[in-house]
PDB file of C-alpha atoms in Angstrom:
ATOM      1  CA  MET A   1      23.267  68.467 -27.087  1.00 53.00           C
ATOM      2  CA  SER A   2      26.643  68.897 -25.450  1.00 62.00           C
ATOM      3  CA  ARG A   3      29.354  71.126 -26.882  1.00 64.00           C
ATOM      4  CA  ILE A   4      31.691  68.163 -27.467  1.00 69.00           C
ATOM      5  CA  THR A   5      29.040  66.306 -29.453  1.00 71.00           C
ATOM      6  CA  ALA A   6      28.395  69.383 -31.571  1.00 66.00           C
ATOM      7  CA  LEU A   7      32.123  69.772 -32.268  1.00 64.00           C
ATOM      8  CA  ASN A   8      32.416  66.082 -33.189  1.00 69.00           C
ATOM      9  CA  ASN A   9      29.462  66.393 -35.564  1.00 67.00           C
ATOM     10  CA  ALA A  10      31.001  69.515 -37.121  1.00 65.00           C
ATOM     11  CA  ALA A  11      34.355  67.693 -37.532  1.00 68.00           C
ATOM     12  CA  ASN A  12      32.626  64.707 -39.134  1.00 66.00           C
ATOM     13  CA  ALA A  13      30.724  67.004 -41.494  1.00 65.00           C
ATOM     14  CA  ALA A  14      33.998  68.765 -42.505  1.00 64.00           C
ATOM     15  CA  ALA A  15      35.685  65.408 -43.106  1.00 65.00           C
ATOM     16  CA  HIS A  16      32.894  64.356 -45.441  1.00 67.00           C
ATOM     17  CA  ASN A  17      32.640  67.768 -47.165  1.00 64.00           C
ATOM     18  CA  THR A  18      29.101  68.403 -45.904  1.00 65.00           C
ATOM     19  CA  THR A  19      27.770  71.302 -43.957  1.00 69.00           C
ATOM     20  CA  TYR A  20      26.688  70.785 -40.405  1.00 63.00           C
ATOM     21  CA  THR A  21      23.670  72.580 -39.096  1.00 70.00           C
ATOM     22  CA  MET A  22      22.977  72.865 -35.390  1.00 71.00           C
ATOM     23  CA  PRO A  23      19.666  71.391 -34.294  1.00 73.00           C
ATOM     24  CA  GLN A  24      17.010  74.018 -33.769  1.00 77.00           C
ATOM     25  CA  ILE A  25      15.806  74.615 -30.233  1.00 78.00           C
ATOM     26  CA  ASP A  26      12.146  75.514 -29.866  1.00 82.00           C
ATOM     27  CA  VAL A  27      12.580  78.553 -27.642  1.00 85.00           C
ATOM     28  CA  LEU A  28       8.870  79.347 -27.491  1.00 88.00           C
ATOM     29  CA  SER A  29       7.916  75.925 -26.128  1.00 89.00           C
ATOM     30  CA  ASN A  30      10.728  76.138 -23.564  1.00 90.00           C
ATOM     31  CA  ILE A  31       9.515  79.546 -22.420  1.00 92.00           C
ATOM     32  CA  THR A  32       5.928  78.300 -22.279  1.00 93.00           C
ATOM     33  CA  HIS A  33       6.978  75.277 -20.236  1.00 93.00           C
ATOM     34  CA  ALA A  34       9.052  77.426 -17.853  1.00 94.00           C
ATOM     35  CA  ARG A  35       6.128  79.795 -17.333  1.00 95.00           C
ATOM     36  CA  ALA A  36       3.797  76.888 -16.626  1.00 95.00           C
ATOM     37  CA  LEU A  37       6.220  75.551 -14.013  1.00 95.00           C
ATOM     38  CA  GLN A  38       6.528  79.008 -12.489  1.00 96.00           C
ATOM     39  CA  ALA A  39       2.737  79.436 -12.336  1.00 96.00           C
ATOM     40  CA  ALA A  40       2.372  76.034 -10.659  1.00 95.00           C
ATOM     41  CA  ALA A  41       4.992  76.983  -8.073  1.00 95.00           C
ATOM     42  CA  VAL A  42       3.244  80.284  -7.383  1.00 95.00           C
ATOM     43  CA  ARG A  43      -0.123  78.505  -6.977  1.00 95.00           C
ATOM     44  CA  LYS A  44       1.396  75.997  -4.571  1.00 95.00           C
ATOM     45  CA  GLY A  45       3.059  78.773  -2.565  1.00 96.00           C
ATOM     46  CA  THR A  46      -0.189  80.729  -2.472  1.00 96.00           C
ATOM     47  CA  VAL A  47      -2.079  77.705  -1.144  1.00 96.00           C
ATOM     48  CA  ILE A  48       0.524  77.137   1.565  1.00 96.00           C
ATOM     49  CA  VAL A  49       0.387  80.786   2.652  1.00 96.00           C
ATOM     50  CA  ALA A  50      -3.434  80.824   2.588  1.00 96.00           C
ATOM     51  CA  ARG A  51      -3.606  77.715   4.784  1.00 96.00           C
ATOM     52  CA  ALA A  52      -1.142  79.236   7.244  1.00 96.00           C
ATOM     53  CA  ILE A  53      -3.233  82.415   7.435  1.00 96.00           C
ATOM     54  CA  ALA A  54      -6.414  80.369   7.969  1.00 95.00           C
ATOM     55  CA  ARG A  55      -4.781  78.378  10.784  1.00 95.00           C
ATOM     56  CA  GLY A  56      -3.591  81.613  12.380  1.00 94.00           C
ATOM     57  CA  ALA A  57      -7.036  83.183  12.118  1.00 93.00           C
ATOM     58  CA  LEU A  58      -8.638  80.103  13.647  1.00 93.00           C
ATOM     59  CA  TRP A  59      -6.069  80.178  16.451  1.00 94.00           C
ATOM     60  CA  LEU A  60      -7.089  83.780  17.168  1.00 94.00           C
ATOM     61  CA  VAL A  61     -10.852  83.353  16.756  1.00 94.00           C
ATOM     62  CA  GLN A  62     -11.406  79.985  18.467  1.00 94.00           C
ATOM     63  CA  PRO A  63     -11.065  81.312  22.054  1.00 93.00           C
ATOM     64  CA  VAL A  64     -13.660  83.996  21.290  1.00 94.00           C
ATOM     65  CA  LEU A  65     -16.059  81.399  19.875  1.00 94.00           C
ATOM     66  CA  ASP A  66     -15.543  79.177  22.938  1.00 93.00           C
ATOM     67  CA  TRP A  67     -16.170  82.120  25.260  1.00 94.00           C
ATOM     68  CA  GLN A  68     -19.403  82.999  23.403  1.00 95.00           C
ATOM     69  CA  ARG A  69     -20.604  79.389  23.584  1.00 94.00           C
ATOM     70  CA  LYS A  70     -19.920  79.211  27.323  1.00 94.00           C
ATOM     71  CA  ASN A  71     -21.662  82.535  27.961  1.00 95.00           C
ATOM     72  CA  ARG A  72     -24.678  81.424  25.938  1.00 95.00           C
ATOM     73  CA  THR A  73     -24.842  78.145  27.902  1.00 93.00           C
ATOM     74  CA  TYR A  74     -24.561  80.013  31.205  1.00 94.00           C
ATOM     75  CA  SER A  75     -27.289  82.512  30.210  1.00 95.00           C
ATOM     76  CA  GLU A  76     -29.662  79.797  29.048  1.00 94.00           C
ATOM     77  CA  LEU A  77     -29.192  77.736  32.209  1.00 93.00           C
ATOM     78  CA  MET A  78     -29.605  80.779  34.454  1.00 94.00           C
ATOM     79  CA  SER A  79     -32.846  81.684  32.635  1.00 94.00           C
ATOM     80  CA  LEU A  80     -34.399  78.374  33.767  1.00 93.00           C
ATOM     81  CA  ASP A  81     -36.360  78.315  36.994  1.00 93.00           C
ATOM     82  CA  ASP A  82     -35.201  76.206  39.953  1.00 91.00           C
ATOM     83  CA  ARG A  83     -37.663  73.396  39.204  1.00 92.00           C
ATOM     84  CA  MET A  84     -36.401  72.967  35.643  1.00 92.00           C
ATOM     85  CA  LEU A  85     -32.802  73.017  36.852  1.00 92.00           C
ATOM     86  CA  GLU A  86     -33.709  70.318  39.360  1.00 91.00           C
ATOM     87  CA  ASP A  87     -35.269  68.281  36.533  1.00 92.00           C
ATOM     88  CA  ILE A  88     -31.941  68.218  34.692  1.00 90.00           C
ATOM     89  CA  GLY A  89     -30.051  67.457  37.894  1.00 90.00           C
ATOM     90  CA  LEU A  90     -28.546  70.868  38.615  1.00 91.00           C
ATOM     91  CA  HIS A  91     -28.725  73.432  41.368  1.00 91.00           C
ATOM     92  CA  ARG A  92     -28.407  77.129  40.573  1.00 91.00           C
ATOM     93  CA  THR A  93     -25.029  77.214  42.336  1.00 91.00           C
ATOM     94  CA  GLN A  94     -23.673  74.606  39.886  1.00 91.00           C
ATOM     95  CA  VAL A  95     -24.589  76.480  36.706  1.00 91.00           C
ATOM     96  CA  ARG A  96     -21.342  78.478  36.465  1.00 92.00           C
ATOM     97  CA  SER A  97     -19.134  75.396  36.863  1.00 91.00           C
ATOM     98  CA  VAL A  98     -21.192  73.431  34.324  1.00 90.00           C
ATOM     99  CA  ALA A  99     -21.162  76.237  31.759  1.00 91.00           C
ATOM    100  CA  TYR A 100     -17.475  77.131  32.041  1.00 89.00           C
ATOM    101  CA  ASP A 101     -15.792  73.815  32.909  1.00 85.00           C
ATOM    102  CA  ASP A 102     -14.304  72.052  29.878  1.00 73.00           C
ATOM    103  CA  THR A 103     -13.715  68.799  31.727  1.00 72.00           C
ATOM    104  CA  ILE A 104     -17.395  67.949  32.271  1.00 64.00           C
ATOM    105  CA  ASP A 105     -18.612  65.169  29.980  1.00 59.00           C
ATOM    106  CA  ALA A 106     -21.619  66.492  28.083  1.00 54.00           C
ATOM    107  CA  GLY A 107     -22.717  62.952  27.230  1.00 53.00           C
ATOM    108  CA  ALA A 108     -23.120  61.885  30.858  1.00 57.00           C
ATOM    109  CA  ALA A 109     -26.693  61.732  32.095  1.00 53.00           C
ATOM    110  CA  ALA A 110     -27.450  64.467  34.596  1.00 54.00           C
ATOM    111  CA  ASN A 111     -30.742  63.008  35.781  1.00 55.00           C
ATOM    112  CA  THR A 112     -30.959  59.491  37.125  1.00 59.00           C
ATOM    113  CA  ASN A 113     -34.795  59.490  36.881  1.00 58.00           C
ATOM    114  CA  ARG A 114     -35.615  58.519  40.438  1.00 61.00           C
ATOM    115  CA  SER A 115     -38.864  56.675  40.854  1.00 59.00           C
ATOM    116  CA  PRO A 116     -41.781  58.998  41.574  1.00 56.00           C
ATOM    117  CA  LYS A 117     -42.979  59.265  45.155  1.00 61.00           C
ATOM    118  CA  ALA A 118     -46.425  57.963  46.004  1.00 54.00           C
ATOM    119  CA  ALA A 119     -49.014  60.655  46.617  1.00 49.00           C
TER     120      ALA A 119
END
């Protein structure tokens, strides 16, 4: 209630010979409500900070994970013998470029399955 309204009510009460009592404000419910709003703001801020930290950690860790994947691919391909590499359409000299090149389409067929030669 505004101050002017309270003064008008007090003046009206004096004119009619009655006592005016100010309306009671429930301080406890206001404090409880303010604390709930504050807790919600803190939770929201915590979530925003946690997501930023997670994105930063991923930004730092992702290159290491990519490097490990490429090294594992290179090691596995180099462990194959020449005949198996030929079966998948690779030569040993191509293994490094296949393992470490990000532009190679993994879905493309490496072997065209030539028809077998007659014995």
